mmCIF file of N, CA, C and O in Angstrom:
data_model
loop_
_atom_site.group_PDB
_atom_site.id
_atom_site.type_symbol
_atom_site.label_atom_id
_atom_site.label_comp_id
_atom_site.label_asym_id
_atom_site.label_seq_id
_atom_site.Cartn_x
_atom_site.Cartn_y
_atom_site.Cartn_z
ATOM 1 N N MET A 1 -13.384 0.897 10.201
ATOM 2 C CA MET A 1 -13.334 0.023 9.048
ATOM 3 C C MET A 1 -13.135 -1.410 9.526
ATOM 4 O O MET A 1 -12.307 -1.679 10.382
ATOM 5 N N ASN A 2 -13.878 -2.307 8.966
ATOM 6 C CA ASN A 2 -13.777 -3.712 9.325
ATOM 7 C C ASN A 2 -12.475 -4.289 8.755
ATOM 8 O O ASN A 2 -12.253 -4.263 7.548
ATOM 9 N N ARG A 3 -11.636 -4.808 9.629
ATOM 10 C CA ARG A 3 -10.339 -5.342 9.203
ATOM 11 C C ARG A 3 -10.482 -6.491 8.220
ATOM 12 O O ARG A 3 -9.603 -6.721 7.404
ATOM 13 N N GLN A 4 -11.587 -7.216 8.277
ATOM 14 C CA GLN A 4 -11.789 -8.340 7.368
ATOM 15 C C GLN A 4 -11.984 -7.890 5.921
ATOM 16 O O GLN A 4 -11.727 -8.653 4.999
ATOM 17 N N ASN A 5 -12.448 -6.675 5.722
ATOM 18 C CA ASN A 5 -12.697 -6.164 4.373
ATOM 19 C C ASN A 5 -11.483 -5.477 3.764
ATOM 20 O O ASN A 5 -11.543 -5.044 2.618
ATOM 21 N N LEU A 6 -10.411 -5.338 4.528
ATOM 22 C CA LEU A 6 -9.218 -4.651 4.029
ATOM 23 C C LEU A 6 -8.471 -5.505 3.023
ATOM 24 O O LEU A 6 -8.305 -6.704 3.214
ATOM 25 N N ILE A 7 -8.029 -4.838 1.970
ATOM 26 C CA ILE A 7 -7.107 -5.452 1.028
ATOM 27 C C ILE A 7 -5.983 -4.462 0.764
ATOM 28 O O ILE A 7 -6.131 -3.252 0.997
ATOM 29 N N ARG A 8 -4.864 -4.971 0.318
ATOM 30 C CA ARG A 8 -3.727 -4.124 -0.044
ATOM 31 C C ARG A 8 -3.256 -4.566 -1.421
ATOM 32 O O ARG A 8 -3.119 -5.758 -1.677
ATOM 33 N N ARG A 9 -3.039 -3.606 -2.268
ATOM 34 C CA ARG A 9 -2.669 -3.907 -3.641
ATOM 35 C C ARG A 9 -1.443 -3.094 -4.033
ATOM 36 O O ARG A 9 -1.371 -1.896 -3.771
ATOM 37 N N ARG A 10 -0.481 -3.752 -4.663
ATOM 38 C CA ARG A 10 0.665 -3.054 -5.270
ATOM 39 C C ARG A 10 0.344 -2.926 -6.752
ATOM 40 O O ARG A 10 0.063 -3.914 -7.422
ATOM 41 N N ILE A 11 0.400 -1.684 -7.235
ATOM 42 C CA ILE A 11 0.027 -1.410 -8.623
ATOM 43 C C ILE A 11 1.162 -0.647 -9.290
ATOM 44 O O ILE A 11 1.672 0.337 -8.751
ATOM 45 N N PHE A 12 1.537 -1.108 -10.474
ATOM 46 C CA PHE A 12 2.533 -0.433 -11.299
ATOM 47 C C PHE A 12 1.786 0.222 -12.452
ATOM 48 O O PHE A 12 1.017 -0.440 -13.159
ATOM 49 N N PHE A 13 2.000 1.529 -12.634
ATOM 50 C CA PHE A 13 1.322 2.303 -13.676
ATOM 51 C C PHE A 13 2.338 2.689 -14.748
ATOM 52 O O PHE A 13 3.433 3.172 -14.425
ATOM 53 N N TYR A 14 1.948 2.513 -16.003
ATOM 54 C CA TYR A 14 2.798 2.852 -17.139
ATOM 55 C C TYR A 14 2.021 3.773 -18.075
ATOM 56 O O TYR A 14 0.804 3.665 -18.184
ATOM 57 N N GLY A 15 2.736 4.648 -18.744
ATOM 58 C CA GLY A 15 2.130 5.605 -19.657
ATOM 59 C C GLY A 15 2.663 6.986 -19.350
ATOM 60 O O GLY A 15 3.827 7.148 -18.964
ATOM 61 N N ILE A 16 1.824 7.986 -19.485
ATOM 62 C CA ILE A 16 2.198 9.359 -19.124
ATOM 63 C C ILE A 16 1.756 9.533 -17.675
ATOM 64 O O ILE A 16 0.628 9.940 -17.389
ATOM 65 N N VAL A 17 2.667 9.152 -16.769
ATOM 66 C CA VAL A 17 2.327 9.113 -15.353
ATOM 67 C C VAL A 17 3.322 9.875 -14.472
ATOM 68 O O VAL A 17 3.124 9.948 -13.260
ATOM 69 N N GLN A 18 4.357 10.436 -15.074
ATOM 70 C CA GLN A 18 5.270 11.289 -14.303
ATOM 71 C C GLN A 18 5.258 12.685 -14.905
ATOM 72 O O GLN A 18 5.107 12.864 -16.111
ATOM 73 N N GLY A 19 5.390 13.681 -14.037
ATOM 74 C CA GLY A 19 5.387 15.066 -14.490
ATOM 75 C C GLY A 19 4.000 15.597 -14.808
ATOM 76 O O GLY A 19 3.870 16.645 -15.443
ATOM 77 N N VAL A 20 2.963 14.882 -14.370
ATOM 78 C CA VAL A 20 1.586 15.277 -14.680
ATOM 79 C C VAL A 20 0.711 15.355 -13.433
ATOM 80 O O VAL A 20 -0.512 15.396 -13.526
ATOM 81 N N GLY A 21 1.325 15.337 -12.252
ATOM 82 C CA GLY A 21 0.573 15.431 -11.010
ATOM 83 C C GLY A 21 -0.001 14.121 -10.517
ATOM 84 O O GLY A 21 -0.894 14.115 -9.663
ATOM 85 N N PHE A 22 0.502 13.004 -11.024
ATOM 86 C CA PHE A 22 -0.035 11.689 -10.661
ATOM 87 C C PHE A 22 -0.002 11.458 -9.159
ATOM 88 O O PHE A 22 -1.002 11.073 -8.559
ATOM 89 N N ARG A 23 1.154 11.695 -8.535
ATOM 90 C CA ARG A 23 1.273 11.427 -7.096
ATOM 91 C C ARG A 23 0.367 12.344 -6.285
ATOM 92 O O ARG A 23 -0.242 11.916 -5.311
ATOM 93 N N TRP A 24 0.236 13.584 -6.694
ATOM 94 C CA TRP A 24 -0.635 14.534 -6.013
ATOM 95 C C TRP A 24 -2.092 14.092 -6.110
ATOM 96 O O TRP A 24 -2.828 14.095 -5.119
ATOM 97 N N VAL A 25 -2.515 13.687 -7.314
ATOM 98 C CA VAL A 25 -3.887 13.207 -7.498
ATOM 99 C C VAL A 25 -4.117 11.942 -6.672
ATOM 100 O O VAL A 25 -5.144 11.804 -6.000
ATOM 101 N N ALA A 26 -3.153 11.017 -6.705
ATOM 102 C CA ALA A 26 -3.277 9.776 -5.923
ATOM 103 C C ALA A 26 -3.397 10.083 -4.437
ATOM 104 O O ALA A 26 -4.240 9.509 -3.738
ATOM 105 N N HIS A 27 -2.562 10.987 -3.954
ATOM 106 C CA HIS A 27 -2.575 11.352 -2.541
ATOM 107 C C HIS A 27 -3.923 11.945 -2.131
ATOM 108 O O HIS A 27 -4.531 11.528 -1.147
ATOM 109 N N ASN A 28 -4.391 12.915 -2.885
ATOM 110 C CA ASN A 28 -5.662 13.558 -2.552
ATOM 111 C C ASN A 28 -6.841 12.600 -2.679
ATOM 112 O O ASN A 28 -7.763 12.627 -1.854
ATOM 113 N N ALA A 29 -6.820 11.745 -3.686
ATOM 114 C CA ALA A 29 -7.895 10.767 -3.854
ATOM 115 C C ALA A 29 -7.886 9.748 -2.714
ATOM 116 O O ALA A 29 -8.940 9.353 -2.217
ATOM 117 N N ALA A 30 -6.696 9.332 -2.301
ATOM 118 C CA ALA A 30 -6.597 8.382 -1.180
ATOM 119 C C ALA A 30 -7.103 9.020 0.111
ATOM 120 O O ALA A 30 -7.798 8.372 0.894
ATOM 121 N N LEU A 31 -6.754 10.279 0.337
ATOM 122 C CA LEU A 31 -7.257 10.973 1.519
ATOM 123 C C LEU A 31 -8.784 11.059 1.481
ATOM 124 O O LEU A 31 -9.451 10.809 2.485
ATOM 125 N N ALA A 32 -9.333 11.413 0.329
ATOM 126 C CA ALA A 32 -10.793 11.525 0.198
ATOM 127 C C ALA A 32 -11.480 10.179 0.409
ATOM 128 O O ALA A 32 -12.587 10.121 0.951
ATOM 129 N N ALA A 33 -10.820 9.100 -0.009
ATOM 130 C CA ALA A 33 -11.398 7.761 0.118
ATOM 131 C C ALA A 33 -11.075 7.105 1.456
ATOM 132 O O ALA A 33 -11.558 6.020 1.741
ATOM 133 N N ASN A 34 -10.239 7.775 2.250
ATOM 134 C CA ASN A 34 -9.799 7.223 3.534
ATOM 135 C C ASN A 34 -9.002 5.929 3.345
ATOM 136 O O ASN A 34 -9.109 4.997 4.137
ATOM 137 N N ALA A 35 -8.210 5.877 2.277
ATOM 138 C CA ALA A 35 -7.329 4.741 2.002
ATOM 139 C C ALA A 35 -5.927 5.080 2.498
ATOM 140 O O ALA A 35 -5.568 6.250 2.659
ATOM 141 N N THR A 36 -5.123 4.062 2.728
ATOM 142 C CA THR A 36 -3.754 4.265 3.180
ATOM 143 C C THR A 36 -2.794 3.653 2.168
ATOM 144 O O THR A 36 -3.198 2.939 1.250
ATOM 145 N N GLY A 37 -1.504 3.935 2.351
ATOM 146 C CA GLY A 37 -0.486 3.374 1.475
ATOM 147 C C GLY A 37 0.532 4.414 1.076
ATOM 148 O O GLY A 37 0.828 5.345 1.825
ATOM 149 N N TRP A 38 1.043 4.279 -0.138
ATOM 150 C CA TRP A 38 2.046 5.216 -0.641
ATOM 151 C C TRP A 38 2.102 5.166 -2.168
ATOM 152 O O TRP A 38 1.618 4.231 -2.790
ATOM 153 N N VAL A 39 2.731 6.189 -2.741
ATOM 154 C CA VAL A 39 2.939 6.275 -4.183
ATOM 155 C C VAL A 39 4.356 6.784 -4.422
ATOM 156 O O VAL A 39 4.861 7.608 -3.655
ATOM 157 N N HIS A 40 5.007 6.276 -5.489
ATOM 158 C CA HIS A 40 6.426 6.562 -5.709
ATOM 159 C C HIS A 40 6.741 6.558 -7.207
ATOM 160 O O HIS A 40 6.329 5.644 -7.929
ATOM 161 N N ASN A 41 7.483 7.569 -7.672
ATOM 162 C CA ASN A 41 7.986 7.588 -9.045
ATOM 163 C C ASN A 41 9.159 6.629 -9.171
ATOM 164 O O ASN A 41 10.031 6.599 -8.302
ATOM 165 N N GLU A 42 9.211 5.891 -10.275
ATOM 166 C CA GLU A 42 10.310 4.978 -10.553
ATOM 167 C C GLU A 42 11.246 5.589 -11.592
ATOM 168 O O GLU A 42 10.855 6.463 -12.360
ATOM 169 N N TYR A 43 12.465 5.093 -11.646
ATOM 170 C CA TYR A 43 13.467 5.625 -12.567
ATOM 171 C C TYR A 43 13.133 5.368 -14.031
ATOM 172 O O TYR A 43 13.593 6.088 -14.910
ATOM 173 N N ASP A 44 12.322 4.357 -14.309
ATOM 174 C CA ASP A 44 11.982 4.032 -15.697
ATOM 175 C C ASP A 44 10.795 4.836 -16.234
ATOM 176 O O ASP A 44 10.334 4.599 -17.342
ATOM 177 N N GLY A 45 10.279 5.787 -15.455
ATOM 178 C CA GLY A 45 9.157 6.613 -15.891
ATOM 179 C C GLY A 45 7.798 6.090 -15.451
ATOM 180 O O GLY A 45 6.781 6.723 -15.705
ATOM 181 N N SER A 46 7.782 4.945 -14.790
ATOM 182 C CA SER A 46 6.529 4.397 -14.266
ATOM 183 C C SER A 46 6.289 4.907 -12.848
ATOM 184 O O SER A 46 7.122 5.609 -12.271
ATOM 185 N N VAL A 47 5.154 4.560 -12.294
ATOM 186 C CA VAL A 47 4.814 4.912 -10.919
ATOM 187 C C VAL A 47 4.357 3.638 -10.213
ATOM 188 O O VAL A 47 3.607 2.845 -10.790
ATOM 189 N N THR A 48 4.823 3.456 -8.984
ATOM 190 C CA THR A 48 4.385 2.342 -8.154
ATOM 191 C C THR A 48 3.535 2.885 -7.023
ATOM 192 O O THR A 48 3.862 3.906 -6.434
ATOM 193 N N MET A 49 2.441 2.173 -6.744
ATOM 194 C CA MET A 49 1.585 2.550 -5.636
ATOM 195 C C MET A 49 1.214 1.302 -4.850
ATOM 196 O O MET A 49 0.935 0.259 -5.438
ATOM 197 N N GLU A 50 1.260 1.408 -3.537
ATOM 198 C CA GLU A 50 0.644 0.422 -2.669
ATOM 199 C C GLU A 50 -0.526 1.123 -2.020
ATOM 200 O O GLU A 50 -0.361 2.196 -1.437
ATOM 201 N N ILE A 51 -1.696 0.527 -2.156
ATOM 202 C CA ILE A 51 -2.897 1.145 -1.615
ATOM 203 C C ILE A 51 -3.666 0.119 -0.806
ATOM 204 O O ILE A 51 -3.749 -1.048 -1.194
ATOM 205 N N GLN A 52 -4.189 0.574 0.306
ATOM 206 C CA GLN A 52 -4.893 -0.309 1.228
ATOM 207 C C GLN A 52 -6.230 0.299 1.614
ATOM 208 O O GLN A 52 -6.321 1.484 1.904
ATOM 209 N N GLY A 53 -7.242 -0.530 1.596
ATOM 210 C CA GLY A 53 -8.587 -0.121 1.980
ATOM 211 C C GLY A 53 -9.555 -1.203 1.535
ATOM 212 O O GLY A 53 -9.158 -2.330 1.245
ATOM 213 N N THR A 54 -10.810 -0.848 1.449
ATOM 214 C CA THR A 54 -11.793 -1.778 0.909
ATOM 215 C C THR A 54 -11.703 -1.743 -0.617
ATOM 216 O O THR A 54 -11.109 -0.822 -1.197
ATOM 217 N N ALA A 55 -12.327 -2.697 -1.252
ATOM 218 C CA ALA A 55 -12.342 -2.706 -2.716
ATOM 219 C C ALA A 55 -12.960 -1.412 -3.257
ATOM 220 O O ALA A 55 -12.482 -0.852 -4.244
ATOM 221 N N ALA A 56 -13.995 -0.919 -2.599
ATOM 222 C CA ALA A 56 -14.656 0.320 -3.040
ATOM 223 C C ALA A 56 -13.732 1.526 -2.887
ATOM 224 O O ALA A 56 -13.709 2.408 -3.750
ATOM 225 N N GLN A 57 -12.981 1.589 -1.791
ATOM 226 C CA GLN A 57 -12.052 2.704 -1.588
ATOM 227 C C GLN A 57 -10.958 2.701 -2.650
ATOM 228 O O GLN A 57 -10.610 3.746 -3.199
ATOM 229 N N ILE A 58 -10.423 1.538 -2.916
ATOM 230 C CA ILE A 58 -9.368 1.432 -3.936
ATOM 231 C C ILE A 58 -9.927 1.801 -5.309
ATOM 232 O O ILE A 58 -9.290 2.541 -6.067
ATOM 233 N N ALA A 59 -11.115 1.342 -5.627
ATOM 234 C CA ALA A 59 -11.749 1.687 -6.904
ATOM 235 C C ALA A 59 -11.956 3.189 -7.033
ATOM 236 O O ALA A 59 -11.765 3.761 -8.111
ATOM 237 N N GLN A 60 -12.316 3.845 -5.943
ATOM 238 C CA GLN A 60 -12.510 5.297 -5.950
ATOM 239 C C GLN A 60 -11.213 6.012 -6.311
ATOM 240 O O GLN A 60 -11.215 6.951 -7.109
ATOM 241 N N VAL A 61 -10.107 5.568 -5.748
ATOM 242 C CA VAL A 61 -8.807 6.187 -6.045
ATOM 243 C C VAL A 61 -8.418 5.923 -7.495
ATOM 244 O O VAL A 61 -7.973 6.836 -8.203
ATOM 245 N N LEU A 62 -8.589 4.715 -7.961
ATOM 246 C CA LEU A 62 -8.240 4.384 -9.342
ATOM 247 C C LEU A 62 -9.099 5.159 -10.329
ATOM 248 O O LEU A 62 -8.597 5.621 -11.367
ATOM 249 N N ASP A 63 -10.365 5.346 -10.030
ATOM 250 C CA ASP A 63 -11.242 6.158 -10.887
ATOM 251 C C ASP A 63 -10.744 7.595 -10.973
ATOM 252 O O ASP A 63 -10.740 8.199 -12.046
ATOM 253 N N ALA A 64 -10.323 8.144 -9.836
ATOM 254 C CA ALA A 64 -9.801 9.522 -9.827
ATOM 255 C C ALA A 64 -8.565 9.633 -10.711
ATOM 256 O O ALA A 64 -8.411 10.615 -11.449
ATOM 257 N N LEU A 65 -7.700 8.633 -10.655
ATOM 258 C CA LEU A 65 -6.490 8.658 -11.477
ATOM 259 C C LEU A 65 -6.821 8.524 -12.960
ATOM 260 O O LEU A 65 -6.250 9.225 -13.798
ATOM 261 N N GLU A 66 -7.749 7.651 -13.291
ATOM 262 C CA GLU A 66 -8.096 7.432 -14.692
ATOM 263 C C GLU A 66 -8.828 8.622 -15.294
ATOM 264 O O GLU A 66 -8.777 8.824 -16.508
ATOM 265 N N ASN A 67 -9.490 9.406 -14.469
ATOM 266 C CA ASN A 67 -10.246 10.551 -14.963
ATOM 267 C C ASN A 67 -9.525 11.881 -14.779
ATOM 268 O O ASN A 67 -10.084 12.928 -15.094
ATOM 269 N N ALA A 68 -8.296 11.829 -14.283
ATOM 270 C CA ALA A 68 -7.544 13.061 -14.033
ATOM 271 C C ALA A 68 -7.027 13.656 -15.340
ATOM 272 O O ALA A 68 -6.689 12.940 -16.286
ATOM 273 N N ARG A 69 -6.976 14.955 -15.340
ATOM 274 C CA ARG A 69 -6.458 15.680 -16.489
ATOM 275 C C ARG A 69 -4.965 15.417 -16.619
ATOM 276 O O ARG A 69 -4.256 15.360 -15.603
ATOM 277 N N TYR A 70 -4.480 15.234 -17.818
ATOM 278 C CA TYR A 70 -3.074 15.047 -18.185
ATOM 279 C C TYR A 70 -2.544 13.635 -17.950
ATOM 280 O O TYR A 70 -1.641 13.210 -18.632
ATOM 281 N N ILE A 71 -3.057 12.926 -16.975
ATOM 282 C CA ILE A 71 -2.573 11.568 -16.706
ATOM 283 C C ILE A 71 -3.135 10.633 -17.778
ATOM 284 O O ILE A 71 -4.328 10.637 -18.048
ATOM 285 N N ARG A 72 -2.254 9.823 -18.371
ATOM 286 C CA ARG A 72 -2.661 8.850 -19.385
ATOM 287 C C ARG A 72 -2.081 7.495 -19.015
ATOM 288 O O ARG A 72 -0.935 7.193 -19.310
ATOM 289 N N ILE A 73 -2.881 6.700 -18.344
ATOM 290 C CA ILE A 73 -2.452 5.369 -17.941
ATOM 291 C C ILE A 73 -2.645 4.439 -19.140
ATOM 292 O O ILE A 73 -3.755 4.250 -19.614
ATOM 293 N N GLU A 74 -1.536 3.875 -19.634
ATOM 294 C CA GLU A 74 -1.600 2.971 -20.774
ATOM 295 C C GLU A 74 -1.691 1.517 -20.342
ATOM 296 O O GLU A 74 -2.269 0.692 -21.047
ATOM 297 N N ARG A 75 -1.103 1.216 -19.179
ATOM 298 C CA ARG A 75 -1.090 -0.166 -18.719
ATOM 299 C C ARG A 75 -0.861 -0.194 -17.220
ATOM 300 O O ARG A 75 -0.165 0.656 -16.680
ATOM 301 N N THR A 76 -1.466 -1.148 -16.554
ATOM 302 C CA THR A 76 -1.212 -1.364 -15.132
ATOM 303 C C THR A 76 -0.915 -2.846 -14.908
ATOM 304 O O THR A 76 -1.398 -3.706 -15.653
ATOM 305 N N VAL A 77 -0.113 -3.098 -13.898
ATOM 306 C CA VAL A 77 0.147 -4.448 -13.418
ATOM 307 C C VAL A 77 -0.096 -4.390 -11.921
ATOM 308 O O VAL A 77 0.455 -3.524 -11.237
ATOM 309 N N SER A 78 -0.935 -5.287 -11.407
ATOM 310 C CA SER A 78 -1.237 -5.227 -9.978
ATOM 311 C C SER A 78 -1.306 -6.620 -9.381
ATOM 312 O O SER A 78 -1.546 -7.604 -10.088
ATOM 313 N N ARG A 79 -1.094 -6.638 -8.080
ATOM 314 C CA ARG A 79 -1.255 -7.887 -7.340
ATOM 315 C C ARG A 79 -1.603 -7.545 -5.909
ATOM 316 O O ARG A 79 -1.206 -6.510 -5.377
ATOM 317 N N ASP A 80 -2.367 -8.416 -5.294
ATOM 318 C CA ASP A 80 -2.701 -8.248 -3.885
ATOM 319 C C ASP A 80 -1.519 -8.687 -3.035
ATOM 320 O O ASP A 80 -0.836 -9.666 -3.372
ATOM 321 N N ILE A 81 -1.270 -7.941 -1.981
ATOM 322 C CA ILE A 81 -0.180 -8.234 -1.059
ATOM 323 C C ILE A 81 -0.733 -8.191 0.365
ATOM 324 O O ILE A 81 -1.903 -7.870 0.573
ATOM 325 N N SER A 82 0.111 -8.488 1.318
ATOM 326 C CA SER A 82 -0.321 -8.555 2.713
ATOM 327 C C SER A 82 -0.723 -7.177 3.250
ATOM 328 O O SER A 82 -0.031 -6.182 3.012
ATOM 329 N N VAL A 83 -1.805 -7.163 3.993
ATOM 330 C CA VAL A 83 -2.303 -5.947 4.633
ATOM 331 C C VAL A 83 -1.353 -5.541 5.758
ATOM 332 O O VAL A 83 -0.790 -6.384 6.449
ATOM 333 N N ILE A 84 -1.166 -4.228 5.917
ATOM 334 C CA ILE A 84 -0.400 -3.667 7.031
ATOM 335 C C ILE A 84 -1.425 -3.027 7.962
ATOM 336 O O ILE A 84 -1.904 -1.919 7.716
ATOM 337 N N PHE A 85 -1.772 -3.725 9.021
ATOM 338 C CA PHE A 85 -2.892 -3.306 9.858
ATOM 339 C C PHE A 85 -2.644 -2.018 10.630
ATOM 340 O O PHE A 85 -3.592 -1.308 10.938
ATOM 341 N N ASP A 86 -1.406 -1.671 10.923
ATOM 342 C CA ASP A 86 -1.168 -0.462 11.707
ATOM 343 C C ASP A 86 -0.872 0.767 10.840
ATOM 344 O O ASP A 86 -0.538 1.827 11.350
ATOM 345 N N GLU A 87 -1.017 0.665 9.551
ATOM 346 C CA GLU A 87 -0.788 1.809 8.671
ATOM 347 C C GLU A 87 -1.929 2.807 8.830
ATOM 348 O O GLU A 87 -3.097 2.421 8.876
ATOM 349 N N ARG A 88 -1.595 4.095 8.903
ATOM 350 C CA ARG A 88 -2.606 5.111 9.199
ATOM 351 C C ARG A 88 -2.737 6.217 8.158
ATOM 352 O O ARG A 88 -3.632 7.046 8.264
ATOM 353 N N ARG A 89 -1.850 6.263 7.166
ATOM 354 C CA ARG A 89 -1.915 7.382 6.229
ATOM 355 C C ARG A 89 -1.477 6.952 4.839
ATOM 356 O O ARG A 89 -0.987 5.844 4.649
ATOM 357 N N PHE A 90 -1.626 7.865 3.900
ATOM 358 C CA PHE A 90 -1.163 7.666 2.526
ATOM 359 C C PHE A 90 -0.043 8.676 2.299
ATOM 360 O O PHE A 90 -0.214 9.870 2.559
ATOM 361 N N ALA A 91 1.088 8.217 1.810
ATOM 362 C CA ALA A 91 2.267 9.073 1.673
ATOM 363 C C ALA A 91 2.757 9.131 0.234
ATOM 364 O O ALA A 91 2.609 8.179 -0.536
ATOM 365 N N ILE A 92 3.360 10.255 -0.102
ATOM 366 C CA ILE A 92 4.097 10.398 -1.352
ATOM 367 C C ILE A 92 5.555 10.147 -0.991
ATOM 368 O O ILE A 92 6.115 10.837 -0.149
ATOM 369 N N LYS A 93 6.155 9.154 -1.636
ATOM 370 C CA LYS A 93 7.576 8.841 -1.376
ATOM 371 C C LYS A 93 8.454 9.478 -2.422
ATOM 372 O O LYS A 93 8.072 9.619 -3.551
#
């Protein structure tokens, strides 16, 4: 992967996003897209994800989440953050 095309995004998901397999879907979609980062449940019922890859890889993961059964994303807040060049996997925290 060309390092120049890498982006990293922190995304906060709100809606029906806990107890519905969100982290599992995110993990499997990230693996399929060859994206790295992590996903974590928050105490307020939201989910935070940091995802790194190309714009197309990130879009692939987000599409999987939006089309997943039971998950209902009502709102997202995202921002680009610094790339972690030595990151090698996607983790569920």
